[in-house]
Every structure is written in C-alpha cells, then in structure tokens.
Coordinates of C-alpha atoms and ligand atoms in Angstrom, one line a residue:
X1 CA 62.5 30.5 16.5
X2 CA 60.6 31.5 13.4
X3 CA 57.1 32.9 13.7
X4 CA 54.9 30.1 11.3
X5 CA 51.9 31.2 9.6
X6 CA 49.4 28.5 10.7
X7 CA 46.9 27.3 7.9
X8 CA 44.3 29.3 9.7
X9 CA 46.2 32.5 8.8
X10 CA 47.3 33.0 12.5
X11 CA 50.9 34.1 13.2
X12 CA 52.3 31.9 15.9
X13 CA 55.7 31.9 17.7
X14 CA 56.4 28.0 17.2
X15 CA 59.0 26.9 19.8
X16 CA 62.6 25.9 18.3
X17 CA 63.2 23.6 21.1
X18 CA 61.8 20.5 22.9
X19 CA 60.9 20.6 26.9
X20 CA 63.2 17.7 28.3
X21 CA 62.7 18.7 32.8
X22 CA 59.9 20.1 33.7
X23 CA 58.9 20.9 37.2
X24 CA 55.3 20.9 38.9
X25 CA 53.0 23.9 39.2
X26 CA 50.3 24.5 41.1
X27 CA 47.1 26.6 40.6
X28 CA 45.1 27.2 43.6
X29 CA 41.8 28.6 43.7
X30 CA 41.1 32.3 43.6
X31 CA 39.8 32.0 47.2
X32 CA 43.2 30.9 48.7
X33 CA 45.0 33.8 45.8
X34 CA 43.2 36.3 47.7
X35 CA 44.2 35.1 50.8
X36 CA 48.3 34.6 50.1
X37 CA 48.4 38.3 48.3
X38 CA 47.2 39.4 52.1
X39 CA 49.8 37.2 53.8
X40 CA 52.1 38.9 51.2
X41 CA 51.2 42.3 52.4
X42 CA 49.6 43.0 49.0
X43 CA 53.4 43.1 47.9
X44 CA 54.4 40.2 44.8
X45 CA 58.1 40.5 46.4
X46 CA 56.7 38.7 49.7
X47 CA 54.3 35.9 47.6
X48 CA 55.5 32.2 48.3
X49 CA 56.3 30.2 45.5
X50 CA 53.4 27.3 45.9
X51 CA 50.3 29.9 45.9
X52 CA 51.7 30.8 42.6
X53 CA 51.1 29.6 39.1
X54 CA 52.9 31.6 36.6
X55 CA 55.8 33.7 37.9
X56 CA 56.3 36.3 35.7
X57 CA 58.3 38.4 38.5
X58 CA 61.7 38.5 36.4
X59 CA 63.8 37.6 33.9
X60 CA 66.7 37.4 36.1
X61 CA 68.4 33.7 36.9
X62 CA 65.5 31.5 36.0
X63 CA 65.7 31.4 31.9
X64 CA 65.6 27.7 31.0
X65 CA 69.1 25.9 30.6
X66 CA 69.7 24.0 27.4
X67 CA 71.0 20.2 27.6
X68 CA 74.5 21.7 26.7
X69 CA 74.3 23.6 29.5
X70 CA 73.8 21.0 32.1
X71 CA 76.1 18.7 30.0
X72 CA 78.8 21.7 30.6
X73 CA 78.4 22.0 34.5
X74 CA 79.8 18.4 34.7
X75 CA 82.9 19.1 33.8
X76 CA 83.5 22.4 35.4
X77 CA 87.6 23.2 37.2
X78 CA 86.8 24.1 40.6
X79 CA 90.5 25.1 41.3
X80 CA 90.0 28.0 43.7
X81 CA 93.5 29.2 41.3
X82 CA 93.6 29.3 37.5
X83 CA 90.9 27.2 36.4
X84 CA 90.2 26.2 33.1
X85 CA 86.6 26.9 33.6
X86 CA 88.3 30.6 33.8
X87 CA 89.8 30.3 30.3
X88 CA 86.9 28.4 28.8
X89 CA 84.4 31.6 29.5
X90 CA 87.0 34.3 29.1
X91 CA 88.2 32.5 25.8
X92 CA 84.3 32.6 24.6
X93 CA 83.6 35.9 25.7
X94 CA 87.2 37.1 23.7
X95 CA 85.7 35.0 20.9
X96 CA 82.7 37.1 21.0
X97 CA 83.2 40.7 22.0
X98 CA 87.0 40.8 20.8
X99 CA 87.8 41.5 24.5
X100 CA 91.2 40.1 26.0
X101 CA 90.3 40.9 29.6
X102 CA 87.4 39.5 31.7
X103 CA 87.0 40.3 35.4
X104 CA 84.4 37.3 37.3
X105 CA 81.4 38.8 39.7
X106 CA 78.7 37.3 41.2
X107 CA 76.2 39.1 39.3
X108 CA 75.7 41.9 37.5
X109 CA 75.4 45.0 40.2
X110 CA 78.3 43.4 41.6
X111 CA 79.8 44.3 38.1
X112 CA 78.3 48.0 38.6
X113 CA 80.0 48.2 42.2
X114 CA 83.6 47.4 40.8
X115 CA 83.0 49.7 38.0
X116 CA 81.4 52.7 39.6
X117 CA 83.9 52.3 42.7
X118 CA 86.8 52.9 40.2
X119 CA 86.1 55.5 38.1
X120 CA 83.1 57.8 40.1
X121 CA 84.0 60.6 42.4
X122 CA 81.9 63.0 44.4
X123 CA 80.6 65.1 41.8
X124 CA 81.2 63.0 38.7
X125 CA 78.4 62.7 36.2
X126 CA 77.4 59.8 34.6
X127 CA 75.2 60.2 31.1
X128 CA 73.4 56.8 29.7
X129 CA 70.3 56.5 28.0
X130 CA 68.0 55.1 31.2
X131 CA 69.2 54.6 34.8
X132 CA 68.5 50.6 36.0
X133 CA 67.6 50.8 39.9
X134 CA 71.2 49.1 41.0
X135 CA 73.5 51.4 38.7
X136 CA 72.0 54.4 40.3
X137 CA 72.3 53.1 43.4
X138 CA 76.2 52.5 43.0
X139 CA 76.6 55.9 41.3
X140 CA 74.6 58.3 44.2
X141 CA 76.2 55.9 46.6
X142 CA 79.6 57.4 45.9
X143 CA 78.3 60.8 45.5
X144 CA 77.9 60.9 41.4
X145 CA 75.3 62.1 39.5
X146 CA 73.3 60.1 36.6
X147 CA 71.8 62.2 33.8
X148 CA 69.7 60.3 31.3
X149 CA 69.6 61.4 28.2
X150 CA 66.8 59.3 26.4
X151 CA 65.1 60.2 23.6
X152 CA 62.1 61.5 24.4
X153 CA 59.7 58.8 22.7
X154 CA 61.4 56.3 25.1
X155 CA 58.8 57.1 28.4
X156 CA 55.8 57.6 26.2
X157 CA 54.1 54.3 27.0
X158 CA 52.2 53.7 23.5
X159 CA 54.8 54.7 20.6
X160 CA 55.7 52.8 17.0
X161 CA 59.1 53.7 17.4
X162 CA 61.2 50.8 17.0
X163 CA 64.4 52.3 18.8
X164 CA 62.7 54.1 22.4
X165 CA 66.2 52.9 24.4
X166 CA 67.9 55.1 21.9
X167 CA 70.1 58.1 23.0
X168 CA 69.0 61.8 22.4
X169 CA 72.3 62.7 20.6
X170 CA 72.2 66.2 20.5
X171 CA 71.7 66.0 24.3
X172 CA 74.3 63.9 24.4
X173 CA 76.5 66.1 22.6
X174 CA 75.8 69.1 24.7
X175 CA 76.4 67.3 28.1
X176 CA 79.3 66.5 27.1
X177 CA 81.1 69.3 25.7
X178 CA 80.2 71.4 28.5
X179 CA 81.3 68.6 31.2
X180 CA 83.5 66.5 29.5
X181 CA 85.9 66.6 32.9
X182 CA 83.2 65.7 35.4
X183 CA 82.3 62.5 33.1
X184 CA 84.8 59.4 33.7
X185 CA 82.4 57.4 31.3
X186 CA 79.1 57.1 29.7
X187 CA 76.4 54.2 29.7
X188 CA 74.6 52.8 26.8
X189 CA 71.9 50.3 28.9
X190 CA 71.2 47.8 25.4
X191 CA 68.6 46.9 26.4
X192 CA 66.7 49.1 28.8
X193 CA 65.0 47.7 31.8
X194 CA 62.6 50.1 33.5
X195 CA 61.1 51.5 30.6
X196 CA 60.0 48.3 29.1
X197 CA 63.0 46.1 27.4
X198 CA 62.9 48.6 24.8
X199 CA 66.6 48.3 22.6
X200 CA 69.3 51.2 20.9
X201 CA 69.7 50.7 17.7
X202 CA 73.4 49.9 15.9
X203 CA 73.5 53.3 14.6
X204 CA 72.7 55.3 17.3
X205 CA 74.9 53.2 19.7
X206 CA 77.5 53.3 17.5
X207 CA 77.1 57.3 17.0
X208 CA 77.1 57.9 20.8
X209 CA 80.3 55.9 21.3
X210 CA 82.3 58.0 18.7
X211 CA 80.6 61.4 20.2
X212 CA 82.0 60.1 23.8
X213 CA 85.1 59.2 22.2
X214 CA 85.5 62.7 20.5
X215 CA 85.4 64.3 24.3
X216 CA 88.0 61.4 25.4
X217 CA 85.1 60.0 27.3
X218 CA 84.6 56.4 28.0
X219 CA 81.9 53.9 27.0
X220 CA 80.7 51.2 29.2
X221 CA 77.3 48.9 28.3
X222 CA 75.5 47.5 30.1
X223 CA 74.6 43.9 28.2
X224 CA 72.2 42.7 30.9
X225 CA 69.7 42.2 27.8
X226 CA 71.9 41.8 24.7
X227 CA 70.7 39.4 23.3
X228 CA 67.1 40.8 22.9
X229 CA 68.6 44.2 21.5
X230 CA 70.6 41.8 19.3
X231 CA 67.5 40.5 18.1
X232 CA 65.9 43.5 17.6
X233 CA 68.9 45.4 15.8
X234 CA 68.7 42.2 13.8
X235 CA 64.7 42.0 12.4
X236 CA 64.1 46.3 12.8
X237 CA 67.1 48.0 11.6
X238 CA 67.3 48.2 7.7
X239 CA 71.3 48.1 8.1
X240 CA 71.6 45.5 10.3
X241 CA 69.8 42.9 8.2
X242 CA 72.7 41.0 6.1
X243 CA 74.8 40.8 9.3
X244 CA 75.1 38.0 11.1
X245 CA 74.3 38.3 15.3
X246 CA 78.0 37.9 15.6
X247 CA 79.1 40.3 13.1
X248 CA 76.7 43.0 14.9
X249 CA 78.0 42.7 18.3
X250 CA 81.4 43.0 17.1
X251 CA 80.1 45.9 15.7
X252 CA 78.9 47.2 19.2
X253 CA 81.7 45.7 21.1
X254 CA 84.2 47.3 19.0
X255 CA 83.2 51.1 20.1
X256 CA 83.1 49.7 23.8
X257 CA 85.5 50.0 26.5
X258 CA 84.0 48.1 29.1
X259 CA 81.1 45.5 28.6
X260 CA 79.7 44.4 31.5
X261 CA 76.8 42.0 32.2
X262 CA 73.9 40.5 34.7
X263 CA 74.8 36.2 33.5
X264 CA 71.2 36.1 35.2
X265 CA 70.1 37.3 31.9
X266 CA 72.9 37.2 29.2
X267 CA 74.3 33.7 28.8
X268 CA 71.4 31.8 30.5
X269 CA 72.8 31.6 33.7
X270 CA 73.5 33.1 37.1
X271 CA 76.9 35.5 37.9
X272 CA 78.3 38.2 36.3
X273 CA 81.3 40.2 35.0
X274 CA 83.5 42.5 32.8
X275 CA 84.9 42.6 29.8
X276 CA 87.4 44.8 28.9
X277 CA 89.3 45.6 25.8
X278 CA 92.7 47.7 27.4
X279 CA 94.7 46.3 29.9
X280 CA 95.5 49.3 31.8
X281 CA 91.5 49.6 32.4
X282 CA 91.7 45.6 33.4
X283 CA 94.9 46.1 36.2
X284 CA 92.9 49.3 37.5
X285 CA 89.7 47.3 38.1
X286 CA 91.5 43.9 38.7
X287 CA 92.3 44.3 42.9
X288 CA 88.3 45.4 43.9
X289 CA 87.4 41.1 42.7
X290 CA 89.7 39.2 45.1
X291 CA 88.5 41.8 47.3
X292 CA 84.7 42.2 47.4
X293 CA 84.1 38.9 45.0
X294 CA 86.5 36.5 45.2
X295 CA 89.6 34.9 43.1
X296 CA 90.2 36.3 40.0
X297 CA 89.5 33.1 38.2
X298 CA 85.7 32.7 40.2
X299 CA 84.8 36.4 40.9
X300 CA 82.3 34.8 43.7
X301 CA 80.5 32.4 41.2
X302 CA 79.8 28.6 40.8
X303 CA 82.1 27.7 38.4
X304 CA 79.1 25.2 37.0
X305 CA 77.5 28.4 36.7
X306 CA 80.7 30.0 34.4
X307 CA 80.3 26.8 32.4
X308 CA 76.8 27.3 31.5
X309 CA 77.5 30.8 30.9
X310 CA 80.1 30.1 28.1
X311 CA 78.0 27.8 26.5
X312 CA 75.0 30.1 26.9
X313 CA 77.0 33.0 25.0
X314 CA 77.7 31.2 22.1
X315 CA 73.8 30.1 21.8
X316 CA 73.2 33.7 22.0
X317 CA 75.1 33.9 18.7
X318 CA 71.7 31.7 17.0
X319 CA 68.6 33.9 16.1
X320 CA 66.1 30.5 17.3
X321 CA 67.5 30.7 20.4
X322 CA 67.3 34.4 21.4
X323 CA 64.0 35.1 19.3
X324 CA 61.8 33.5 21.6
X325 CA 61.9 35.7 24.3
X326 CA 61.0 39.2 22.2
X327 CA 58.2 36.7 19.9
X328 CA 56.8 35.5 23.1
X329 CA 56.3 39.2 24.2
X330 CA 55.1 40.1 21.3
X331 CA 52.6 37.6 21.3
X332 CA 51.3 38.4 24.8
X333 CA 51.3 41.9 23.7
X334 CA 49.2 41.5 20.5
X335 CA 46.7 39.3 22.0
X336 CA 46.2 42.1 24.9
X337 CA 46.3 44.6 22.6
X338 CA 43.3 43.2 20.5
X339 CA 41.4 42.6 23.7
X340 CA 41.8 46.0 24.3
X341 CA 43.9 46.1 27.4
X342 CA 46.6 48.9 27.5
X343 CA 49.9 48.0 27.5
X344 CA 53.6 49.3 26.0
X345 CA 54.0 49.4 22.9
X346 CA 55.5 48.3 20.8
X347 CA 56.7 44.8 22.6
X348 CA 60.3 45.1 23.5
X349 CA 62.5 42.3 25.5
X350 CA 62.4 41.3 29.2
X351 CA 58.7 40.9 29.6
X352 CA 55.2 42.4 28.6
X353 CA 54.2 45.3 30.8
X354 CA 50.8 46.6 31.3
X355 CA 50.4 50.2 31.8
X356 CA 48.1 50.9 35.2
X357 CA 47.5 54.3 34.5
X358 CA 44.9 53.4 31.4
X359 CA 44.2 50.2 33.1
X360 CA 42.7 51.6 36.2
X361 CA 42.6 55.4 36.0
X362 CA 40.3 55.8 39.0
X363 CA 43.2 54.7 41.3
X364 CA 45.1 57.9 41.8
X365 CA 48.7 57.8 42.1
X366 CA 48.9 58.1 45.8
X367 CA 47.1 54.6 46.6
X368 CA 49.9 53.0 44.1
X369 CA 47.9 51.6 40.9
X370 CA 51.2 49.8 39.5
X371 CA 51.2 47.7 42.4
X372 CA 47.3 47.5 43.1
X373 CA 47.3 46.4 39.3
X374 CA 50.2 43.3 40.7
X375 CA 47.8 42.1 42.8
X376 CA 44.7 42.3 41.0
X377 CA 46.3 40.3 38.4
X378 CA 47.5 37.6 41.4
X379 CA 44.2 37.8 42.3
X380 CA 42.7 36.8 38.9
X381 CA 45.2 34.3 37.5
X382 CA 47.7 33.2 40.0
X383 CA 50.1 35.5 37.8
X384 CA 53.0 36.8 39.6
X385 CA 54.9 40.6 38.2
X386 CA 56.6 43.3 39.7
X387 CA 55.4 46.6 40.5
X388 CA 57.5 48.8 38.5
X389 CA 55.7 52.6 39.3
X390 CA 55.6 54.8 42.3
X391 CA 55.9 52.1 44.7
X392 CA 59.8 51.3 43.3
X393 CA 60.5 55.4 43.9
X394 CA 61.6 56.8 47.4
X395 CA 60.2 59.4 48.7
X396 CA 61.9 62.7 48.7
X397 CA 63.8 64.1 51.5
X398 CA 61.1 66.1 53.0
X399 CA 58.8 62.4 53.5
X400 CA 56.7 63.6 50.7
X401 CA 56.3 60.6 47.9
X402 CA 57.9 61.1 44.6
X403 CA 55.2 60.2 41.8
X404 CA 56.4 57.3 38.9
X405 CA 56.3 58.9 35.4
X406 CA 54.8 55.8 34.4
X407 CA 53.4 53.1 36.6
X408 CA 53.8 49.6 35.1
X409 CA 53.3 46.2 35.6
X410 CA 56.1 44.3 34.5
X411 CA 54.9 40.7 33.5
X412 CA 58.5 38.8 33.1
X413 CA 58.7 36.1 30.4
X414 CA 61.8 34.4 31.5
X415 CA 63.2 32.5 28.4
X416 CA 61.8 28.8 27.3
X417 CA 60.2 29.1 30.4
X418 CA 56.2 28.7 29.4
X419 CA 54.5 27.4 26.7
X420 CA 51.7 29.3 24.4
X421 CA 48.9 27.7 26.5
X422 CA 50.0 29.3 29.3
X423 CA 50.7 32.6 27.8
X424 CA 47.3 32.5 26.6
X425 CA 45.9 31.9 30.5
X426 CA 47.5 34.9 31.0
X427 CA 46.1 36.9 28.6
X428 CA 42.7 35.8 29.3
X429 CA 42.5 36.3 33.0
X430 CA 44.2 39.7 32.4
X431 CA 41.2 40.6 29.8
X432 CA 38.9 39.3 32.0
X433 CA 40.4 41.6 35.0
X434 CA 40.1 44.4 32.1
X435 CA 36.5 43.8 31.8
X436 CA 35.7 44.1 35.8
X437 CA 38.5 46.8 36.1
X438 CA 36.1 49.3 37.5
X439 CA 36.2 46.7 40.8
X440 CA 40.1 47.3 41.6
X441 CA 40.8 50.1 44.2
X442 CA 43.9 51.2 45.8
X443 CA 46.2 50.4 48.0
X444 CA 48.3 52.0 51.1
X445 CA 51.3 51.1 53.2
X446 CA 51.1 49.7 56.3
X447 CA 54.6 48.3 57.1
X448 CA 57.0 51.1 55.2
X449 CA 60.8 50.6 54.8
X450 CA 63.0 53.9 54.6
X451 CA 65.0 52.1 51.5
X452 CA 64.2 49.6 49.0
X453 CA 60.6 49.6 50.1
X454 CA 59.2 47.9 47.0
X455 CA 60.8 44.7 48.1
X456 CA 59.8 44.3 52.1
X457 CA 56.9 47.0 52.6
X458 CA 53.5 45.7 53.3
X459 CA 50.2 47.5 52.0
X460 CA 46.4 47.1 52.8
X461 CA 43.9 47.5 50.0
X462 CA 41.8 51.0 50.7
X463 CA 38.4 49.1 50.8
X464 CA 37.2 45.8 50.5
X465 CA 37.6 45.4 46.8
X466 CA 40.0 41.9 46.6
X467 CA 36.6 40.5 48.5
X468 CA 34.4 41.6 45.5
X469 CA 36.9 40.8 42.8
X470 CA 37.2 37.4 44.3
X471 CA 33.4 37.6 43.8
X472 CA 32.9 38.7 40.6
X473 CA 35.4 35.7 39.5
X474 CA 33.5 33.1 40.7
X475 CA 30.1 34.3 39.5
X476 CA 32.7 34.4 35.9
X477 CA 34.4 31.0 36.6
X478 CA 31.9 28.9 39.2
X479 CA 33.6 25.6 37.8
X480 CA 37.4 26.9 37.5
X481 CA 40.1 27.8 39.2
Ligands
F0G501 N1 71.5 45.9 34.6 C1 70.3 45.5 34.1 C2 69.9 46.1 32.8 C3 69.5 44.6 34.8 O1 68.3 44.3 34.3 C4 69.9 44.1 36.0 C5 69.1 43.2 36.8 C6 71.2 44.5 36.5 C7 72.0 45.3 35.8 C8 71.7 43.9 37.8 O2 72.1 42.6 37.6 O3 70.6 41.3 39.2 O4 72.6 40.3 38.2 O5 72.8 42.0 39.9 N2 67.8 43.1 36.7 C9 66.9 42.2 37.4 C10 65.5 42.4 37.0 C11 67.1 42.3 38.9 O6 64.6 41.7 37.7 O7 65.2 43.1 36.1 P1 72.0 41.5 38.8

C-alpha cells in the first residue's frame, strides 16, 4: 500500500485492496456512551459490542481476511491425524523461515507456555528487549526471572529514534557473560507490544543473536508483530532497502532457534505455534502439544483457521499488504500530532497510543489517567482502547500499587479493518476531547481483582465529570452523535 501524494499536496495512505463483507456498526449517542462506560465499570474490557462504534481494543484475531483466505478454509483436512492442512502450513512456514519443525497451539501464550515450561527453572533468567504481559506471566509462573534489556530511548514516549524495540547490547553482553548458566535462552520481542509497536532493527537483532550464540545461549522471537517490524526494517533501515521482505526474514530467521507466534496477529488469523530449526529442540517440546493443546497436527486450532494462516504468511511476504497497518498509524499519528495532542512517537505497528500523562496531567497517577483517558475517549467518540498504564500493573506484595512508567492509551488499528473516514472521526473527537481535557478527572476502583485486574475490575469516576463532559459535547455537537 503506497502512500500517494494527492494533487492537493496531501500525503495519503491509499488502500491496496477493495472491501468485499462488511458488517454493521452502530453509533449511539453520547448520552447512552456515558451510560454503557458505567455499566462497564469505567473498564473498556467489560464494554458490549453494540454501544460501540470503533473498536480499537486490539489487534489480536480480528485483522480483516482476504478472499484467499476464506477461499482456503473450504478446503481445509480435518483429520484429527496427519492432515494435509498440517503440511500445507508447516510446508509455508519452512518455505518462509527455513524451519523444518512446526509445533500447532491455540494461540500465541499457549506457544509461551510450551516454551517456558521446557526450558525455565526456578531461578533461570530470561533477557529480551521488553516483557509482553503473558511471557512474564509464564516465566514468574515457573519461578524465572525476566530482565529487559531495552535501550533506553525505547520507554521515552516522544523520541525520533527509528529502532526503540532495539536491544541495549552492551547490557546484553554483560548479563550474559556473567550468567550465561542461569540463561536457557534469550527473547528478541520484533515487534514490541507494551511500549507502543515499536520494531529491532536487522542489525541489532542480528548482533544480539550472535552475542547469545557466543555464550551458547539460545534465541527465541517472539513474531507476534513480524510483519510490521518487517515493514519497518524494510522503509527505515539503510541496509535493509534492496532486500526483498523474504530475503530479510531469512535473514532474522536464520540467527533463530525458536520462532514462535500469536496467528491472531501474524498470518491474519487466529492460533498459534513454533517453529523450530533443530530437531532435538522439536522432540523436546513435541509431548507438552498433545498434552495441553491437542494432536500434533491441530495443536488445539480450527484447521480453517491453519488454512488461513498459511495463506496469510505468504501475503505477509507483499509490502501492500503489510504496509497498511504501520501507514494507517502513522496517519492517525500525524493528524494528532498536528492538532497538538500527545502521543508516541514516532508511529510504530499495532496501533496509535496516546500518552495520558501529557494528555491529562492533573489526574495523578493514583486515580489511573491511562484508563480515565479509555473512557473519556468512549465517552467522546464511541472509540473503544485499552488501558495500558498503572491499571495493567499489580500491586506489590505489601497492597501498595506499583506506578506505570508510562500510562498509555493503546488505540488498536486492526489490519484493513477501517477506512480513512473513520480514522479521521477518530482523530477529531480525540482533538476535540484535547480541547475540553481540563474536564476529565480520575478514576478509582470499586470492584478489585487480586490478579489480572485490568480485565474484570470495576472503577467509579472521582466526581461527576463524565456528566459534564457529556455536557460540554452536546453544547459542541447539539445536532450529532
Ligand atoms: N506476544 C505478543 C507480542 C503479543 O502481542 C501477544 C498478544 C502474545 C504474545 C500472546 O498471544 O494473544 O495469541 O495468546 N497480544 C494481544 C494484544 C493479546 O491485544 O496485544 P495470544
């Protein structure tokens, strides 16, 4: 998907493909937003689908399918034994990484439990450039430590560098040479997640794969989102530009031992699964899939799923296909960005993500302005994200709560999803909210789960602010929703 200069000398992402199924939206008014972000708890986890217009929540299982997609479910093997659907993805994924093995799960922290389970001990240490909220899980769960090792540009919310998901290497080095025993592997997230899709470049991935090599240390990635690093590697790094997307992650795949992967994200689909070069890393992961997932040849998913998936990967290979997401982001970015509103920059992959701190720095961090942020933004324009701040921490041992360095608000732009009209809804309500910012208050829990409370807590707003937002919008909009 190229960006076309238009006559009128704007820069616009012009969509490489044509909508074919579309499905029907509502918008209600702000009256009845108000009122369903209450039901919810103030929470965007606990929203129901019809009070929402644009669900920006995640980029996880509900990227658009192409027609070769759905042509390729049809004739899927459902042989619970050596199906063909087996050997059509693992043959694809061979064809694409230069992997032999391929172990099926049912999505990608499924993936992380078979991996973590076989190589983590009770002590072990795992370096990677950023933690995503699942791998840690798997990794504390089984008594491991995870020691990120980013470079230090990658939590600074506004930054030109085009490479924040990058490794600090001489960190890297030093962990390693002092613990090389406690360390069964390292993880190169490509690209990151929680601190704003933000990719590794091909040099420094490749240079931390040799260092962990040099200490007979293993590399696993994590290709959740490949294909946006893929892109990015492609149009930002001056080395990368006369190879072709395959040729680069053969590159990549080449220093990896394990590659492993959310097929909510990469390959356009839903499951998950391995890919391994060795065989004697395969047989020693093989027995945890029949056991937690399912057959070896399924893993636990629909095997219309795997057949999407394969065809999915391969359209990953094409630059239209996998540019739309990051140009998309990029747009939504820029717009903001000239209107003012602070957000991370630059644009990376996954989704654009305002930054709540310089949105609304009279909310103090106590009464949450990540997720007060989530539902001011509900509020204004039926926009749906996810809270990614201090509400997604648990609090420490001792009941105290454990401050977000940064406190976003992730707005998802699941791929082919929207159209440019209603990205640029988006950015207007959002710059509208901007411009009455000084009415958004706080929020505090009410209903608060010991674990994973950002996805079933509830929260009250600390005054009546929704009320006077809701206000303030209709005085702004008395003839619009
Ligand atoms: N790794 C990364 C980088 C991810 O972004 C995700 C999921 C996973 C692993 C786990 O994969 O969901 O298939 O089990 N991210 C989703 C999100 C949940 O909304 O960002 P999964």
């Amino acid at each position: 998907m190229p960006e076309i200069r238009f006559y009128s000398g704007e820069n616009i992402p012009l969509e490489l493909h044509k909508v074919r199924i579309v499905q029907k939206l509502d918008l209600v008014p702000v009256e009845r937003r108000a009122e369903a972000i209450e039901e919810a708890g103030y929470n965007t986890f606990l929203l129901k689908n019809k009070d929402i217009y644009l669900d920006m929540l995640t980029d996880s299982g509900v990227n658009a399918m192409s027609d070769r997609q759905l042509a390729a479910m049809m004739v899927a093997d459902d042989s619970y034994a050596g199906s063909s659907t087996y050997t059509r993805l693992t043959d694809k994924l061979t064809e694409i990484f230069g992997t032999e093995y391929f172990l099926p799960a049912h999505q990608g922290r499924a993936a992380e439990n078979i991996i973590a389970m076989t190589f983590v001990q009770k002590g072990s240490i795992i370096p990677m450039n950023y933690h995503f909220t699942t791998t840690k899980a798997h990794i504390t769960r089984l008594g491991g430590y995870v020691e990120e090792l980013v470079v230090d540009e990658g939590v600074k919310v506004e930054s030109d560098c085009p490479f924040k998901g990058n490794f600090d290497l001489e960190r890297l080095e030093k962990l390693l040479k002092e613990n090389h025993d406690r360390i069964p592997f390292m993880r190169i997230e490509a690209g990151t997640n929680l601190i704003g899709g933000q990719p590794l470049s091909l040099e420094n991935i490749e240079m931390a794969a040799d260092i962990a090599h040099r200490y007979g240390v293993l590399t696993v990635m994590d290709a959740s989102l490949l294909q946006d690093n893929l892109y990015f590697i492609k149009t930002r790094e001056e080395k990368a530009k006369d190879l072709s997307l395959r040729e680069i992650t053969r590159r990549i795949s080449g220093k990896m031992d394990i590659i492993y992967f959310s097929g909510r994200k990469l390959g356009f689909a839903r499951g998950g699964g391995i890919s391994i070069h060795s065989k004697e890393l395969y047989l020693k992961m093989r027995e945890l899939v029949p056991m937690f997932e399912g057959f070896l040849t399924y893993g636990g998913m629909s095997v219309r799923e795997m057949e999407a998936m394969a065809v999915g990967l391969d359209e990953t290979m094409d630059m239209d296909v996998i540019s739309q997401g990051p140009l998309f982001i990029k747009y939504m970015t820029d717009e903001l960005m000239k209107r003012g509103v602070p957000v991370v920059t630059p644009a990376g992959g996954l989704g654009c993500h305002l930054d709540a701190m310089r949105f609304i720095p009279h909310v103090k961090q106590e009464e949450y302005p990540a997720g007060a942020l989530a539902a001011a933004v509900f509020i204004a324009g039926g926009l749906r994200g996810m809270e990614r701040g201090t509400i997604s921490e648990q609090r420490e041992e001792d009941g105290s709560e454990h401050l977000a360095a940064v406190e976003l608000l992730r707005l998802a732009l699941p791929r082919r999803v929207f159209t440019l009209s209603q990205v640029k809804y988006a950015v207007d309500r959002i710059s509208w909210l901007y411009d009455n910012r000084s009415l958004v208050g706080g929020l505090r829990f009410v209903e608060e789960p010991s674990s994973l409370r950002f996805f079933f807590g509830r929260l009250e707003p600390v005054s009546d602010w929704p009320q006077k937002l809701v206000e303030a919008f209709r005085r702004d909009f008395s003839d619009s929703l």
